[in-house]
PDB file of C-alpha atoms in Angstrom:
ATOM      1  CA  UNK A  23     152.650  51.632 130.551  1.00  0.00           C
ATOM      2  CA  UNK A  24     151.179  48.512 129.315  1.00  0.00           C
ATOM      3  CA  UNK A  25     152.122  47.982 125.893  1.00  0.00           C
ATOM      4  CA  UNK A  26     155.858  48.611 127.185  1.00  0.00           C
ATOM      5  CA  UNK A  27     155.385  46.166 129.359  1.00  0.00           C
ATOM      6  CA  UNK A  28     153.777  43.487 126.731  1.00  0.00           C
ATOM      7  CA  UNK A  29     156.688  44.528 124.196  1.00  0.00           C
ATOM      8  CA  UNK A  30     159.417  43.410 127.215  1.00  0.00           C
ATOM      9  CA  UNK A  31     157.393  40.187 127.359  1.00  0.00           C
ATOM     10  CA  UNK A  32     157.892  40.309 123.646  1.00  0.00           C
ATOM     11  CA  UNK A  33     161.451  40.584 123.835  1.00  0.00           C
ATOM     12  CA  UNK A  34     161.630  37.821 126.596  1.00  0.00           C
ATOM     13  CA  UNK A  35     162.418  40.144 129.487  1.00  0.00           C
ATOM     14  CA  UNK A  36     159.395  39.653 131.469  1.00  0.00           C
ATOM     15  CA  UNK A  37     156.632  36.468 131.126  1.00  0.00           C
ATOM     16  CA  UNK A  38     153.029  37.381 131.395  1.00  0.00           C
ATOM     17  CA  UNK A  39     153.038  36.163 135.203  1.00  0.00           C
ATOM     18  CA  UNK A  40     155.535  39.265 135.725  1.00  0.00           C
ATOM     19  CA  UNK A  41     152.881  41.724 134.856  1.00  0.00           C
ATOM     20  CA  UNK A  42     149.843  39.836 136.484  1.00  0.00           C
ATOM     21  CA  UNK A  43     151.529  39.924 139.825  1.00  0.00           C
ATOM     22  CA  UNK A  44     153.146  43.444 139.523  1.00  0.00           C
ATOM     23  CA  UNK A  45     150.040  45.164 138.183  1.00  0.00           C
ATOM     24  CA  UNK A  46     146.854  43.416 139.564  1.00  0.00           C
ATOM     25  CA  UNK A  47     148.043  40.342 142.307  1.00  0.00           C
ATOM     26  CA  UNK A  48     150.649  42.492 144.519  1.00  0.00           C
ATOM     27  CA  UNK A  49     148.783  45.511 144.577  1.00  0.00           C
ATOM     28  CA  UNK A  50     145.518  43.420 145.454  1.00  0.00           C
ATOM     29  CA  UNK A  51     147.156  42.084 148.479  1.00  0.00           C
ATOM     30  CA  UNK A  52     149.317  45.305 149.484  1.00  0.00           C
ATOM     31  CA  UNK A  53     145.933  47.630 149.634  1.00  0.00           C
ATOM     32  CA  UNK A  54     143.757  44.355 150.689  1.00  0.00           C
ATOM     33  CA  UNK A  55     141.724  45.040 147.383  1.00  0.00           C
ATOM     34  CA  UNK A  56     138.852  42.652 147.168  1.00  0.00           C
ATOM     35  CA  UNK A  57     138.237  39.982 144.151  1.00  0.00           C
ATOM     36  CA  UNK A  58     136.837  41.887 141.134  1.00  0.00           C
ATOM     37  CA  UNK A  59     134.802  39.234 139.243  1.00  0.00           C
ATOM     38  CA  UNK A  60     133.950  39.696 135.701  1.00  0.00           C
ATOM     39  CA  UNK A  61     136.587  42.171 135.264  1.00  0.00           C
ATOM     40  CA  UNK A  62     139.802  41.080 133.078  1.00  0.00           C
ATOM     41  CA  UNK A  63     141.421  42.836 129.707  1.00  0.00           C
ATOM     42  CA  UNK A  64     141.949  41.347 126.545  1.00  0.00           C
ATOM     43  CA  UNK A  65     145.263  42.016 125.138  1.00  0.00           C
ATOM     44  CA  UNK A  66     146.607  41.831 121.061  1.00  0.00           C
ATOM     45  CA  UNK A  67     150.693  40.409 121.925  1.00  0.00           C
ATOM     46  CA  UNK A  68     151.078  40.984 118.445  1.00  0.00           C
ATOM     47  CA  UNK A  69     149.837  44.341 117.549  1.00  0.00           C
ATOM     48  CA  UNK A  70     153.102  46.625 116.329  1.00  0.00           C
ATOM     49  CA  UNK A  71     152.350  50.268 116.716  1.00  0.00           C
ATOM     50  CA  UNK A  72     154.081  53.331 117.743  1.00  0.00           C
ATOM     51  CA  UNK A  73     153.556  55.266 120.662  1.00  0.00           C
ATOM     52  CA  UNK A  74     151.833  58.684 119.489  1.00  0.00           C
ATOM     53  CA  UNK A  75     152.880  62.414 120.939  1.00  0.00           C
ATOM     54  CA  UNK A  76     149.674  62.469 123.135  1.00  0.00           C
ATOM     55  CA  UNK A  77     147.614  59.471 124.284  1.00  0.00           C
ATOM     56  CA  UNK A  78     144.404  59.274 124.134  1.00  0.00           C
ATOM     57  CA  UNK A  79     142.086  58.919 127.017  1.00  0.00           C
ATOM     58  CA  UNK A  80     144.395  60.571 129.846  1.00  0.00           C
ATOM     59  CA  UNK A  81     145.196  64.543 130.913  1.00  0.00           C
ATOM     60  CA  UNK A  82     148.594  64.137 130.210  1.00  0.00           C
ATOM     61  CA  UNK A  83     149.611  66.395 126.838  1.00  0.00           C
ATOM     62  CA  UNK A  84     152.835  64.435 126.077  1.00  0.00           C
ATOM     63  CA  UNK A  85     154.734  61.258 127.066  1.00  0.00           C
ATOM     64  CA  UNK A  86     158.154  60.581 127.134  1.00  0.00           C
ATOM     65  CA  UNK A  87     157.878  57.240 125.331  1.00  0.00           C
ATOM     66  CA  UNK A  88     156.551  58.979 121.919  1.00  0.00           C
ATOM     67  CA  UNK A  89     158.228  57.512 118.853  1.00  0.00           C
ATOM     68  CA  UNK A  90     158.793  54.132 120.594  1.00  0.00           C
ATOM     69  CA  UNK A  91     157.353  50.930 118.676  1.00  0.00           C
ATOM     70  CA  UNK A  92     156.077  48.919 120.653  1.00  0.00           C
ATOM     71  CA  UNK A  93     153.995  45.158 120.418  1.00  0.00           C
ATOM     72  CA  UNK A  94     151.333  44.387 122.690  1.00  0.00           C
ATOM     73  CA  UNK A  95     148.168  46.838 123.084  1.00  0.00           C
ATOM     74  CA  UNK A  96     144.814  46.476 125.270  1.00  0.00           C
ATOM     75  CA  UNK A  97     142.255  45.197 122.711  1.00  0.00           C
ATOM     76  CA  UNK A  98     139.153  45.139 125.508  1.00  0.00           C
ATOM     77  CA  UNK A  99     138.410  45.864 128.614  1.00  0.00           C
ATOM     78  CA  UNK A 100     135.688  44.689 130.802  1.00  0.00           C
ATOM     79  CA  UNK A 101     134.425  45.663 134.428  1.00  0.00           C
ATOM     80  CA  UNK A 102     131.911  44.106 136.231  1.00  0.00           C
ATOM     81  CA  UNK A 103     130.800  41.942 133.395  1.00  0.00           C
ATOM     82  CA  UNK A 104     130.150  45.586 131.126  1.00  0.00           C
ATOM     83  CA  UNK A 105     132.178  45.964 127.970  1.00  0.00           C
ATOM     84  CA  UNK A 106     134.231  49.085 129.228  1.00  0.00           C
ATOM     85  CA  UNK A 107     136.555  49.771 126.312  1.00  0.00           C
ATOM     86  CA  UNK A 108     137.258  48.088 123.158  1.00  0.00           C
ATOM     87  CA  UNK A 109     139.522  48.694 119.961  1.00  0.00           C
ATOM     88  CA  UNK A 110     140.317  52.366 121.340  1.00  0.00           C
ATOM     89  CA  UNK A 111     136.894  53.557 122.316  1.00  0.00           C
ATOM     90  CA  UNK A 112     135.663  54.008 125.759  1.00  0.00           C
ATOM     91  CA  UNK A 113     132.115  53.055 125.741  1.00  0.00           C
ATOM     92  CA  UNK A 114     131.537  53.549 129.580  1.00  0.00           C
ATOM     93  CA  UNK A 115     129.947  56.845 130.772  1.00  0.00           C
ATOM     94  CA  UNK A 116     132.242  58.900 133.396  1.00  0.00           C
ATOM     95  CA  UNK A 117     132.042  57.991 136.826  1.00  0.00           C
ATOM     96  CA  UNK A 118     131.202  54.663 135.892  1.00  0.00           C
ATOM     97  CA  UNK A 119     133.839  52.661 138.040  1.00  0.00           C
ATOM     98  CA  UNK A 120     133.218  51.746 141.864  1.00  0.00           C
ATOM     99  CA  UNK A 121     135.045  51.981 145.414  1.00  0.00           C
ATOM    100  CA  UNK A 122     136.399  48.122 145.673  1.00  0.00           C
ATOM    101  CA  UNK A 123     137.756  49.115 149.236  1.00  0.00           C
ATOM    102  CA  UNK A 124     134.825  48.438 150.940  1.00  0.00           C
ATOM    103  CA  UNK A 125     132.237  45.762 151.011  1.00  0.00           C
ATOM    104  CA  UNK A 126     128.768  46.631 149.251  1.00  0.00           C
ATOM    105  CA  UNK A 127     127.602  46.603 153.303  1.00  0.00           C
ATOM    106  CA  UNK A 128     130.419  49.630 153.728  1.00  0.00           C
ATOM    107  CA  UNK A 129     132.779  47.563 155.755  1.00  0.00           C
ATOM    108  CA  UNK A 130     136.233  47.294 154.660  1.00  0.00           C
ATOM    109  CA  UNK A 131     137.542  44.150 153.758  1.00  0.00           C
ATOM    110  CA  UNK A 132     139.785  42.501 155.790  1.00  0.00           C
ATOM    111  CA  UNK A 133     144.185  42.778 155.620  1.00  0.00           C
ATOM    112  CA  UNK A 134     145.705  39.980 154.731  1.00  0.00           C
ATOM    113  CA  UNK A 135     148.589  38.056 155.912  1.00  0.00           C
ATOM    114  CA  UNK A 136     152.066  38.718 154.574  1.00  0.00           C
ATOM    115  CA  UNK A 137     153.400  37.261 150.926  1.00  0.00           C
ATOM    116  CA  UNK A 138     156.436  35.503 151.783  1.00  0.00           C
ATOM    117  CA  UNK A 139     159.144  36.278 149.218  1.00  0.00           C
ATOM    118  CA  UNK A 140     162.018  34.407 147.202  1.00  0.00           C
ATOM    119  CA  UNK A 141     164.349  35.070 144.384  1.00  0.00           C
ATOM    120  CA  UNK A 142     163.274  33.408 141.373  1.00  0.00           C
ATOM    121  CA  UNK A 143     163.897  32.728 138.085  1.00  0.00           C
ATOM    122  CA  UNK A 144     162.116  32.446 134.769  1.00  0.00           C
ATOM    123  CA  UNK A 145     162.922  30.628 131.527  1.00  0.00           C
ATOM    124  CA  UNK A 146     161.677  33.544 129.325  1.00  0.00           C
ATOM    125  CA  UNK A 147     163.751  35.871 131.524  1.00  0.00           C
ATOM    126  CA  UNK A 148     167.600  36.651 132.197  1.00  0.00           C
ATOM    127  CA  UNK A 149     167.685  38.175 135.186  1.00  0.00           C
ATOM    128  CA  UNK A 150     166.602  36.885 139.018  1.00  0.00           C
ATOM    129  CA  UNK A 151     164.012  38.681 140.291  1.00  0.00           C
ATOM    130  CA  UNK A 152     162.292  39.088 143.754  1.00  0.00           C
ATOM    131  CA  UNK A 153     158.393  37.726 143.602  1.00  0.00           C
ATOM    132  CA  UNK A 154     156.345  37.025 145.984  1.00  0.00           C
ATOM    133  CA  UNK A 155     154.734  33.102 146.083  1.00  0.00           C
ATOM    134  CA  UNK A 156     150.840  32.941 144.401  1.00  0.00           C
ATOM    135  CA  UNK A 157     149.344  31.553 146.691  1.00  0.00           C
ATOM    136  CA  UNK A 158     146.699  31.118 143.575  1.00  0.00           C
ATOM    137  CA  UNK A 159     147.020  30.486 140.353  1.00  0.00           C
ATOM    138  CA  UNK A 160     144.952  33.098 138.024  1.00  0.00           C
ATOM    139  CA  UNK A 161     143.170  31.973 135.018  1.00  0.00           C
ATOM    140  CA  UNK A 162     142.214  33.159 131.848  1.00  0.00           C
ATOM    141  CA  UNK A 163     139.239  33.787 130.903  1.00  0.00           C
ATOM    142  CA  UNK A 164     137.214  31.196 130.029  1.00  0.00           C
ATOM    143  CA  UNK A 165     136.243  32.202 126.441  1.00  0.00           C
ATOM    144  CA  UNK A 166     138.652  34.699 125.583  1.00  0.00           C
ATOM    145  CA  UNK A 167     142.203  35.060 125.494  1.00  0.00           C
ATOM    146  CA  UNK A 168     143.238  37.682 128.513  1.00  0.00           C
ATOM    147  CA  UNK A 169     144.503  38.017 131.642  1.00  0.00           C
TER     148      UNK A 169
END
């Protein structure tokens, strides 16, 4: 789903900001997910490549999106500080992610308030969309270029 995504950025239908809040700040606050430090991806916004019959790393035998070209893939991945994936290899063992719903202490971590929503719109994109108000902006990482 991801490289479609950076390819619409690509094309100037989404920005960057789109996909942060859609894919990591609204699902964060809708499942009160806590704060992941040292845990970003690294992303290539040029890489052209076409989308094979089967993807690696997942059950799924087939996709419907084989054929497509797309621009954009994940370059790196890192969790909890730990290189977890890089250049198409996974280099993590299985079972190597964590429950973030609870605090290391087992109690959950607390809901929190509503996002209050308004229609925006972007200059890289040509259609009004509803998104909720950061209450935060997110940065990049320092060294690297991700987000």
């Amino acid at each position: 789903m991801l490289p479609l995504l950076l390819t619409a950025v690509n094309d100037g239908k989404l920005t960057i900001e789109d996909i942060v809040a859609r894919l990591y700040t609204n699902p964060r606050h809708i499942f009160s997910l806590p704060e992941q430090p040292n845990t970003y991806i690294e992303v290539d916004m040029d890489q052209t490549w076409v989308i094979p019959q089967a993807m690696t790393h997942t059950k799924s035998k087939w996709t419907p999106f084989a054929g497509r070209k797309v621009k954009g893939a994940v370059k790196r991945v890192v969790l909890r500080g730990e290189v977890a994936y890089i250049d198409g290899q996974v280099l993590v063992p299985a079972g190597f992610g964590q429950d973030v719903r609870t605090k290391p202490d087992g109690v959950p971590f607390p809901v929190p308030a509503p996002l209050s929503v308004q229609v925006l719109s972007s200059p890289h994109c040509t259609h009004h969309q509803r998104q909720p108000l950061l209450h935060r902006l997110l940065q990049p990482h320092p060294t690297k270029s991700a987000w």
